[in-house]
Each structure stands twice: as C-alpha cells, then as structure tokens.
CSV table of N, CA, C and O in Angstrom, one decimal:
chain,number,residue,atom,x,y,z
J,1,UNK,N,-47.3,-21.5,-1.5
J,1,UNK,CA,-46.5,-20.3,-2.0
J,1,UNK,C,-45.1,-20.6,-1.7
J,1,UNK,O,-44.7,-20.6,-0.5
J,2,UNK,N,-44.3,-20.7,-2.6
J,2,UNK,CA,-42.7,-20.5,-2.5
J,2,UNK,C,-42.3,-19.4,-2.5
J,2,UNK,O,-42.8,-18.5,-3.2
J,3,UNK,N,-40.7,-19.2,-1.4
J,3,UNK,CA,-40.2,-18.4,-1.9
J,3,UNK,C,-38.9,-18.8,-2.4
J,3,UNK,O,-38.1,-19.2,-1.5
J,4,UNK,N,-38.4,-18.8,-3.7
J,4,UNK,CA,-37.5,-19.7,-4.3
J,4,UNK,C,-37.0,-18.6,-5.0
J,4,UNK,O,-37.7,-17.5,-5.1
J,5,UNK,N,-35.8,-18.8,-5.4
J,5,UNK,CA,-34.9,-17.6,-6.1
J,5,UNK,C,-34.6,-18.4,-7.7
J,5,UNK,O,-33.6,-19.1,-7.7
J,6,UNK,N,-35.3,-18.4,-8.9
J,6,UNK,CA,-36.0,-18.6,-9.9
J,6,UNK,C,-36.3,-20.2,-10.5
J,6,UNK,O,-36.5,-20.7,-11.6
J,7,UNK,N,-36.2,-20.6,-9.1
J,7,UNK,CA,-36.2,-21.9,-9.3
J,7,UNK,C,-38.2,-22.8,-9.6
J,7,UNK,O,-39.2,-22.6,-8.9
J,8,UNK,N,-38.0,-23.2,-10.3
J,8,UNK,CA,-39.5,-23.5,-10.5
J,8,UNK,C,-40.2,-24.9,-10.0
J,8,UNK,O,-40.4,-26.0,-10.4
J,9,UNK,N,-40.3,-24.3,-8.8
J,9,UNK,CA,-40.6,-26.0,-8.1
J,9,UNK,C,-41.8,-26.0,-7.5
J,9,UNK,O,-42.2,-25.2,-6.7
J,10,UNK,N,-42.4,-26.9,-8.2
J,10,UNK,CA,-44.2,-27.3,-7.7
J,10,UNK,C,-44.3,-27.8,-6.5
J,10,UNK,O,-43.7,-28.9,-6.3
J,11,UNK,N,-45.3,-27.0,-5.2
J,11,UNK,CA,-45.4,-27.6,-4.0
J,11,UNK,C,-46.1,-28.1,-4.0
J,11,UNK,O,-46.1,-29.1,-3.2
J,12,UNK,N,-47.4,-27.8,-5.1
J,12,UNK,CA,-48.7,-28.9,-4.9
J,12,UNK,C,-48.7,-30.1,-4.6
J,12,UNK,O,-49.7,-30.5,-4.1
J,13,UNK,N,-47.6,-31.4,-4.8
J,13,UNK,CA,-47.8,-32.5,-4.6
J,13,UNK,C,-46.7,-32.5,-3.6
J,13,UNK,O,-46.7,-33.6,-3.0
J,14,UNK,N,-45.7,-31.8,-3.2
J,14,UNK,CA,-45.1,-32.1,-1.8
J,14,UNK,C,-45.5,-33.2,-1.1
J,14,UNK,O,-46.8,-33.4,-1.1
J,15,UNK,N,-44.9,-34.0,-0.6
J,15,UNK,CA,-45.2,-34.6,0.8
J,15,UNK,C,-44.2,-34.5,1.9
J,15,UNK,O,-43.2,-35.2,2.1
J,16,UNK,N,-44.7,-33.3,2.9
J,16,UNK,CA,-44.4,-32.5,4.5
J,16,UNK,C,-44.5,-33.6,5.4
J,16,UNK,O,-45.5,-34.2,5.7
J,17,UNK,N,-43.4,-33.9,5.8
J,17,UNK,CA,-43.3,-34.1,7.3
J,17,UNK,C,-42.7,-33.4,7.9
J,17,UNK,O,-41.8,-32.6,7.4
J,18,UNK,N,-43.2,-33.6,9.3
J,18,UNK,CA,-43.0,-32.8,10.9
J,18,UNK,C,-41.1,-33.6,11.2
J,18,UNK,O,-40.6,-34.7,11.3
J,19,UNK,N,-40.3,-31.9,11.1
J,19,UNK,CA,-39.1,-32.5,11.4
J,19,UNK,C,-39.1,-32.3,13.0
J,19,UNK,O,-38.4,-31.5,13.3
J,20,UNK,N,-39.7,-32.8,13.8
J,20,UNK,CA,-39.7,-32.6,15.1
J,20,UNK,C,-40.6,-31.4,15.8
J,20,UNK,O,-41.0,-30.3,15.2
J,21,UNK,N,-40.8,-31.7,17.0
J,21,UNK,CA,-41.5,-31.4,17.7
J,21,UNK,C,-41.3,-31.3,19.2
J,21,UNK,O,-41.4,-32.2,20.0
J,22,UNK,N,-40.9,-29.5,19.6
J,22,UNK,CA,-40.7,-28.7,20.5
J,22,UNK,C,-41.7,-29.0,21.7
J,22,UNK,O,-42.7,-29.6,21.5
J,23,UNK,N,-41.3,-28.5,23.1
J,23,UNK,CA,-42.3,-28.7,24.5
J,23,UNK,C,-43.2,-28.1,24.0
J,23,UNK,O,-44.3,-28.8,24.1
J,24,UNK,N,-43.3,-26.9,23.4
J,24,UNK,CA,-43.9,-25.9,23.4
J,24,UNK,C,-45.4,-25.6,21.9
J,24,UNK,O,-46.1,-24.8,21.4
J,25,UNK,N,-44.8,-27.5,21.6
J,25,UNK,CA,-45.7,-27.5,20.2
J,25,UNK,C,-45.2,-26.2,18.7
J,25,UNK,O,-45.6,-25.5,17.8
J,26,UNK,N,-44.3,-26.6,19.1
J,26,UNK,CA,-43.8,-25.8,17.7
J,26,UNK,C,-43.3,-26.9,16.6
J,26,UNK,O,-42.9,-28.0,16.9
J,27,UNK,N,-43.4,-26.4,15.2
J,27,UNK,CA,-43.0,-27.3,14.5
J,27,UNK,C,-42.2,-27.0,13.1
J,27,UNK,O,-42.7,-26.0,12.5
J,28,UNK,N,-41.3,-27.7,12.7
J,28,UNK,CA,-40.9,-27.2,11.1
J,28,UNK,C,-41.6,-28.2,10.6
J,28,UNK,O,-41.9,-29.2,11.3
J,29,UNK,N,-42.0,-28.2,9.0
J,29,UNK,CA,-41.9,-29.3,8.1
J,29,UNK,C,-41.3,-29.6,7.1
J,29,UNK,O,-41.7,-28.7,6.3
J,30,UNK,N,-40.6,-30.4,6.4
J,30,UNK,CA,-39.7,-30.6,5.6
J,30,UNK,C,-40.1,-31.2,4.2
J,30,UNK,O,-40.5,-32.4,4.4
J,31,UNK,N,-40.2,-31.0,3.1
J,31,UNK,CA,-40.4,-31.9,2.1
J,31,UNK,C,-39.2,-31.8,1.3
J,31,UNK,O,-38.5,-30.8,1.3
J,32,UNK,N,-38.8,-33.3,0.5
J,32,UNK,CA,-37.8,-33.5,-0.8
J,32,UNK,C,-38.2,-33.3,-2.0
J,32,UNK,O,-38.9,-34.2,-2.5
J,33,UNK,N,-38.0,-32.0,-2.7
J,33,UNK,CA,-38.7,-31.9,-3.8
J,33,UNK,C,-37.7,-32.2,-5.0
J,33,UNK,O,-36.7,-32.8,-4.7
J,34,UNK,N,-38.1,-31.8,-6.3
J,34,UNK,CA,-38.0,-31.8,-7.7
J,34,UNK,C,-36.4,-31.4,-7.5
J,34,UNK,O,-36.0,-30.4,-6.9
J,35,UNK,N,-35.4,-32.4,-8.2
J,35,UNK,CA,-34.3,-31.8,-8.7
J,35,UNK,C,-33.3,-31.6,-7.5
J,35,UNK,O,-32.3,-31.0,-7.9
J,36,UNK,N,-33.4,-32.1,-6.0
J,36,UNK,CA,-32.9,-32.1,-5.1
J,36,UNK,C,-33.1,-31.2,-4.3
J,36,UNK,O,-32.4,-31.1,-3.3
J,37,UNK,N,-34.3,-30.4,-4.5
J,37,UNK,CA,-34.5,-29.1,-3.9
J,37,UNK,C,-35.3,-29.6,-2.8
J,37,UNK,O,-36.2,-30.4,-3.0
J,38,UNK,N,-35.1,-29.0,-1.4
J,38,UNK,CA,-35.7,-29.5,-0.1
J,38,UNK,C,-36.8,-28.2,0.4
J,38,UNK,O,-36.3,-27.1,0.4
J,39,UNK,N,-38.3,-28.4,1.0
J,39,UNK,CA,-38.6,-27.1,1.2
J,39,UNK,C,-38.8,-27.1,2.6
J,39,UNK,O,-38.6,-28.1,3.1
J,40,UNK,N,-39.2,-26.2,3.2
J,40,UNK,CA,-38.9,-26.0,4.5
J,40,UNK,C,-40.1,-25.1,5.1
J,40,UNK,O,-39.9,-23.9,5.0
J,41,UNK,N,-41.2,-25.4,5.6
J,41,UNK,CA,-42.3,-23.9,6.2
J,41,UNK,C,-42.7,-24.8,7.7
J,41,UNK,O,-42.4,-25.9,8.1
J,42,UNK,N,-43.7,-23.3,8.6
J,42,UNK,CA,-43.9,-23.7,9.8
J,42,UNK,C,-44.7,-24.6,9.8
J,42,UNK,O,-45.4,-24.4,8.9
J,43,UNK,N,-45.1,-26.0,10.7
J,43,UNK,CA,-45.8,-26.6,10.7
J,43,UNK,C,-46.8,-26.4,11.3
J,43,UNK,O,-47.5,-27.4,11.4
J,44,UNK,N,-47.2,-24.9,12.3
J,44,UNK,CA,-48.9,-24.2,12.6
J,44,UNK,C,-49.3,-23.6,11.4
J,44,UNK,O,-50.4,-23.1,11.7
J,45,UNK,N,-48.9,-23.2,10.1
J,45,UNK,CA,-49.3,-22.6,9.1
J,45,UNK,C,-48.4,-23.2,8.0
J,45,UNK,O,-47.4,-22.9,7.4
J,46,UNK,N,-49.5,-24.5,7.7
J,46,UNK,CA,-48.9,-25.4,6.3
J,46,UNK,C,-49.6,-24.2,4.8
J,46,UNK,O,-49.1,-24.3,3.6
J,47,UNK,N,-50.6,-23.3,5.3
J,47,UNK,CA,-50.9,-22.5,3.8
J,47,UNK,C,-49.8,-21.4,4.1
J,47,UNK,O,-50.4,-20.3,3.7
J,48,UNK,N,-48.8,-21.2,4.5
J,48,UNK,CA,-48.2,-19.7,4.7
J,48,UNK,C,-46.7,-20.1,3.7
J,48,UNK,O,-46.7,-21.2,3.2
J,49,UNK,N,-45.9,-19.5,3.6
J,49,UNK,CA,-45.2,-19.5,3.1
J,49,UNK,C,-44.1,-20.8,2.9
J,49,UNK,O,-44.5,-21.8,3.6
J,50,UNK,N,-43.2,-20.9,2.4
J,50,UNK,CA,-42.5,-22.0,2.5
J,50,UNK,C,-40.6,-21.9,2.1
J,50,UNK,O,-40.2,-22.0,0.9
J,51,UNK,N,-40.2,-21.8,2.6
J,51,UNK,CA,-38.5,-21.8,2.1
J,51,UNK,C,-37.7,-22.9,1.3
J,51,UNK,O,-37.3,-24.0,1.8
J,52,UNK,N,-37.6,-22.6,-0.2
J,52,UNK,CA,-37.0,-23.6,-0.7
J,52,UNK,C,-35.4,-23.6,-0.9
J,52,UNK,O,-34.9,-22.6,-1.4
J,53,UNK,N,-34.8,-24.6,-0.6
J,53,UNK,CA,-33.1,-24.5,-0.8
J,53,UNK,C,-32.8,-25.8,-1.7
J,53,UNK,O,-33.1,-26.9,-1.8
J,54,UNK,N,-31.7,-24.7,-2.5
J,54,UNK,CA,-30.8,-25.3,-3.7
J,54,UNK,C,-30.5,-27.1,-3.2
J,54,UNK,O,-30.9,-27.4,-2.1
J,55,UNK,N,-30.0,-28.1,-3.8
J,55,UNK,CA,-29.4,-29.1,-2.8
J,55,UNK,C,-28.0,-28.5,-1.9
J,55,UNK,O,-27.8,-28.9,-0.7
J,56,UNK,N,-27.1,-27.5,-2.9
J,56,UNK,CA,-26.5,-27.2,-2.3
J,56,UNK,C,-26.4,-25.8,-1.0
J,56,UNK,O,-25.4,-25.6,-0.3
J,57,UNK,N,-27.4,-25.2,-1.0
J,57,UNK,CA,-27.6,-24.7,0.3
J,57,UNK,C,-28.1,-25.5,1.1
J,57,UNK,O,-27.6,-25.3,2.2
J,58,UNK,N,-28.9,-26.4,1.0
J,58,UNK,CA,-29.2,-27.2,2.3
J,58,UNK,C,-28.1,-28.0,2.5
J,58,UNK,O,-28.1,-28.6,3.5
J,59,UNK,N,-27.0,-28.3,1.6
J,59,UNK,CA,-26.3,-29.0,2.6
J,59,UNK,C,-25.1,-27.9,3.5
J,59,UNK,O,-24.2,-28.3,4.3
J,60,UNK,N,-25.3,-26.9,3.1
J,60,UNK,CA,-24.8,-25.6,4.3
J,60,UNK,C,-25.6,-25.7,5.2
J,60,UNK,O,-25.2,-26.3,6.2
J,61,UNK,N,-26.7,-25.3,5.2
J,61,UNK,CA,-27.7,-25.4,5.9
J,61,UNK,C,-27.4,-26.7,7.0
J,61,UNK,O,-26.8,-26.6,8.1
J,62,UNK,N,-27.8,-27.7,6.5
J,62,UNK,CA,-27.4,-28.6,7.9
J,62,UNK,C,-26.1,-28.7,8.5
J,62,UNK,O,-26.0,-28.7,9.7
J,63,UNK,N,-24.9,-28.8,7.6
J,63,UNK,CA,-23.4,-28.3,8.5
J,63,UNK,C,-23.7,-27.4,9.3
J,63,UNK,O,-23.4,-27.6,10.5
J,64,UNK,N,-24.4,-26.2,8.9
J,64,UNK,CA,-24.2,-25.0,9.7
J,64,UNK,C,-24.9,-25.4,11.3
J,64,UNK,O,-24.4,-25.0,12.4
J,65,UNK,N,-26.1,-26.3,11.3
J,65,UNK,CA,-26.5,-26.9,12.2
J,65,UNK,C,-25.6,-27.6,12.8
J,65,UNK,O,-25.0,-27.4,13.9
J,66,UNK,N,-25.4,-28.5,12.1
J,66,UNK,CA,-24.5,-29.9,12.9
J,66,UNK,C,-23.3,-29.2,13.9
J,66,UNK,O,-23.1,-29.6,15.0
J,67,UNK,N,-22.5,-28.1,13.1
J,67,UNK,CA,-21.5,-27.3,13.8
J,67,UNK,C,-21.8,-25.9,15.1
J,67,UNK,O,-21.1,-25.0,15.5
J,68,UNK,N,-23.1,-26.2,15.4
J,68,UNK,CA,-23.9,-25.3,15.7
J,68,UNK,C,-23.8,-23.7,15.7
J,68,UNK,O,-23.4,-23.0,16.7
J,69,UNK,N,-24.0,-23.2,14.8
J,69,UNK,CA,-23.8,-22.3,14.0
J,69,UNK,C,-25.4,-21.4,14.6
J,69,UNK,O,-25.4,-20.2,14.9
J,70,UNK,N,-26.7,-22.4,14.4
J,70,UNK,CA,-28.0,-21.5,15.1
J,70,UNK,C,-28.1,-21.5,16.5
J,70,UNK,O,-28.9,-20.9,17.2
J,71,UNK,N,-27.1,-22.4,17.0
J,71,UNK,CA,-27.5,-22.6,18.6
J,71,UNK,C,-28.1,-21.1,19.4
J,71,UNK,O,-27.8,-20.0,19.0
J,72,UNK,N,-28.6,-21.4,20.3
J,72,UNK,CA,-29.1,-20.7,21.1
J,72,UNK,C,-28.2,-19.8,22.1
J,72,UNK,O,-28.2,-20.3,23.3
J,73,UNK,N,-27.4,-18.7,22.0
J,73,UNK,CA,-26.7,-18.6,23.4
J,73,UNK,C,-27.0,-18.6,24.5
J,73,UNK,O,-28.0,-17.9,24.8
J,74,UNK,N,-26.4,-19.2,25.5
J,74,UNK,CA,-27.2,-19.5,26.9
J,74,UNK,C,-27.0,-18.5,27.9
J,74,UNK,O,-27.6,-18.6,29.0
C-alpha cells in the first residue's frame, strides 16, 4: 500500500533494502522506484504502509538530513 499524492507507482515488484540498522533493531527500508520515485516504509512491518517521494522531495529530504534538520535534540 502507498501513500503517494497521485502518483501511480507499482510496489509489487519493488526491491527493499534495509537502510541501516539501529542498537535497538529498528529499521527503514528503501526502494528506487518507477520514474525516480524512492519509497520508504518500516522494516518490522514490510505489509504496512509505505512513503513515496517525488525525486524531487527526496532530494529535500536527504539535504534536510545531511544539514541535520531531523537530529535528535540532546
């Protein structure tokens, strides 16, 4: 199941890998799909939902990372 904003991108043939892996066994997974579109869901629940981004929101998306933008405050 996607949640894509009218974008028509087939996950059935996805191929997910584990973008890493936390102490705590947590996981994202990442696939490169159709058209530049990247998808994104948790990797303890590969049937649960999935986040798809434009090419050009994922490359916000990772600046926003790289600039740490999600960091954690300490």
């Amino acid at each position: 199941m996607g949640m894509n904003s009218g974008a028509n991108i087939d996950l059935a043939t996805a191929v997910w890998q584990r973008a890493g892996e936390s102490a705590d066994g947590e996981s994202v997974e990442v696939a490169m799909l159709a058209e530049g579109h990247v998808g994104l869901r948790d990797g303890k629940d590969p049937d649960g939902p999935a986040l798809i981004f434009t090419p050009s929101e994922w490359t916000a998306f990772v600046a926003g990372v790289q600039d740490g933008e999600f960091d954690r405050p300490e």
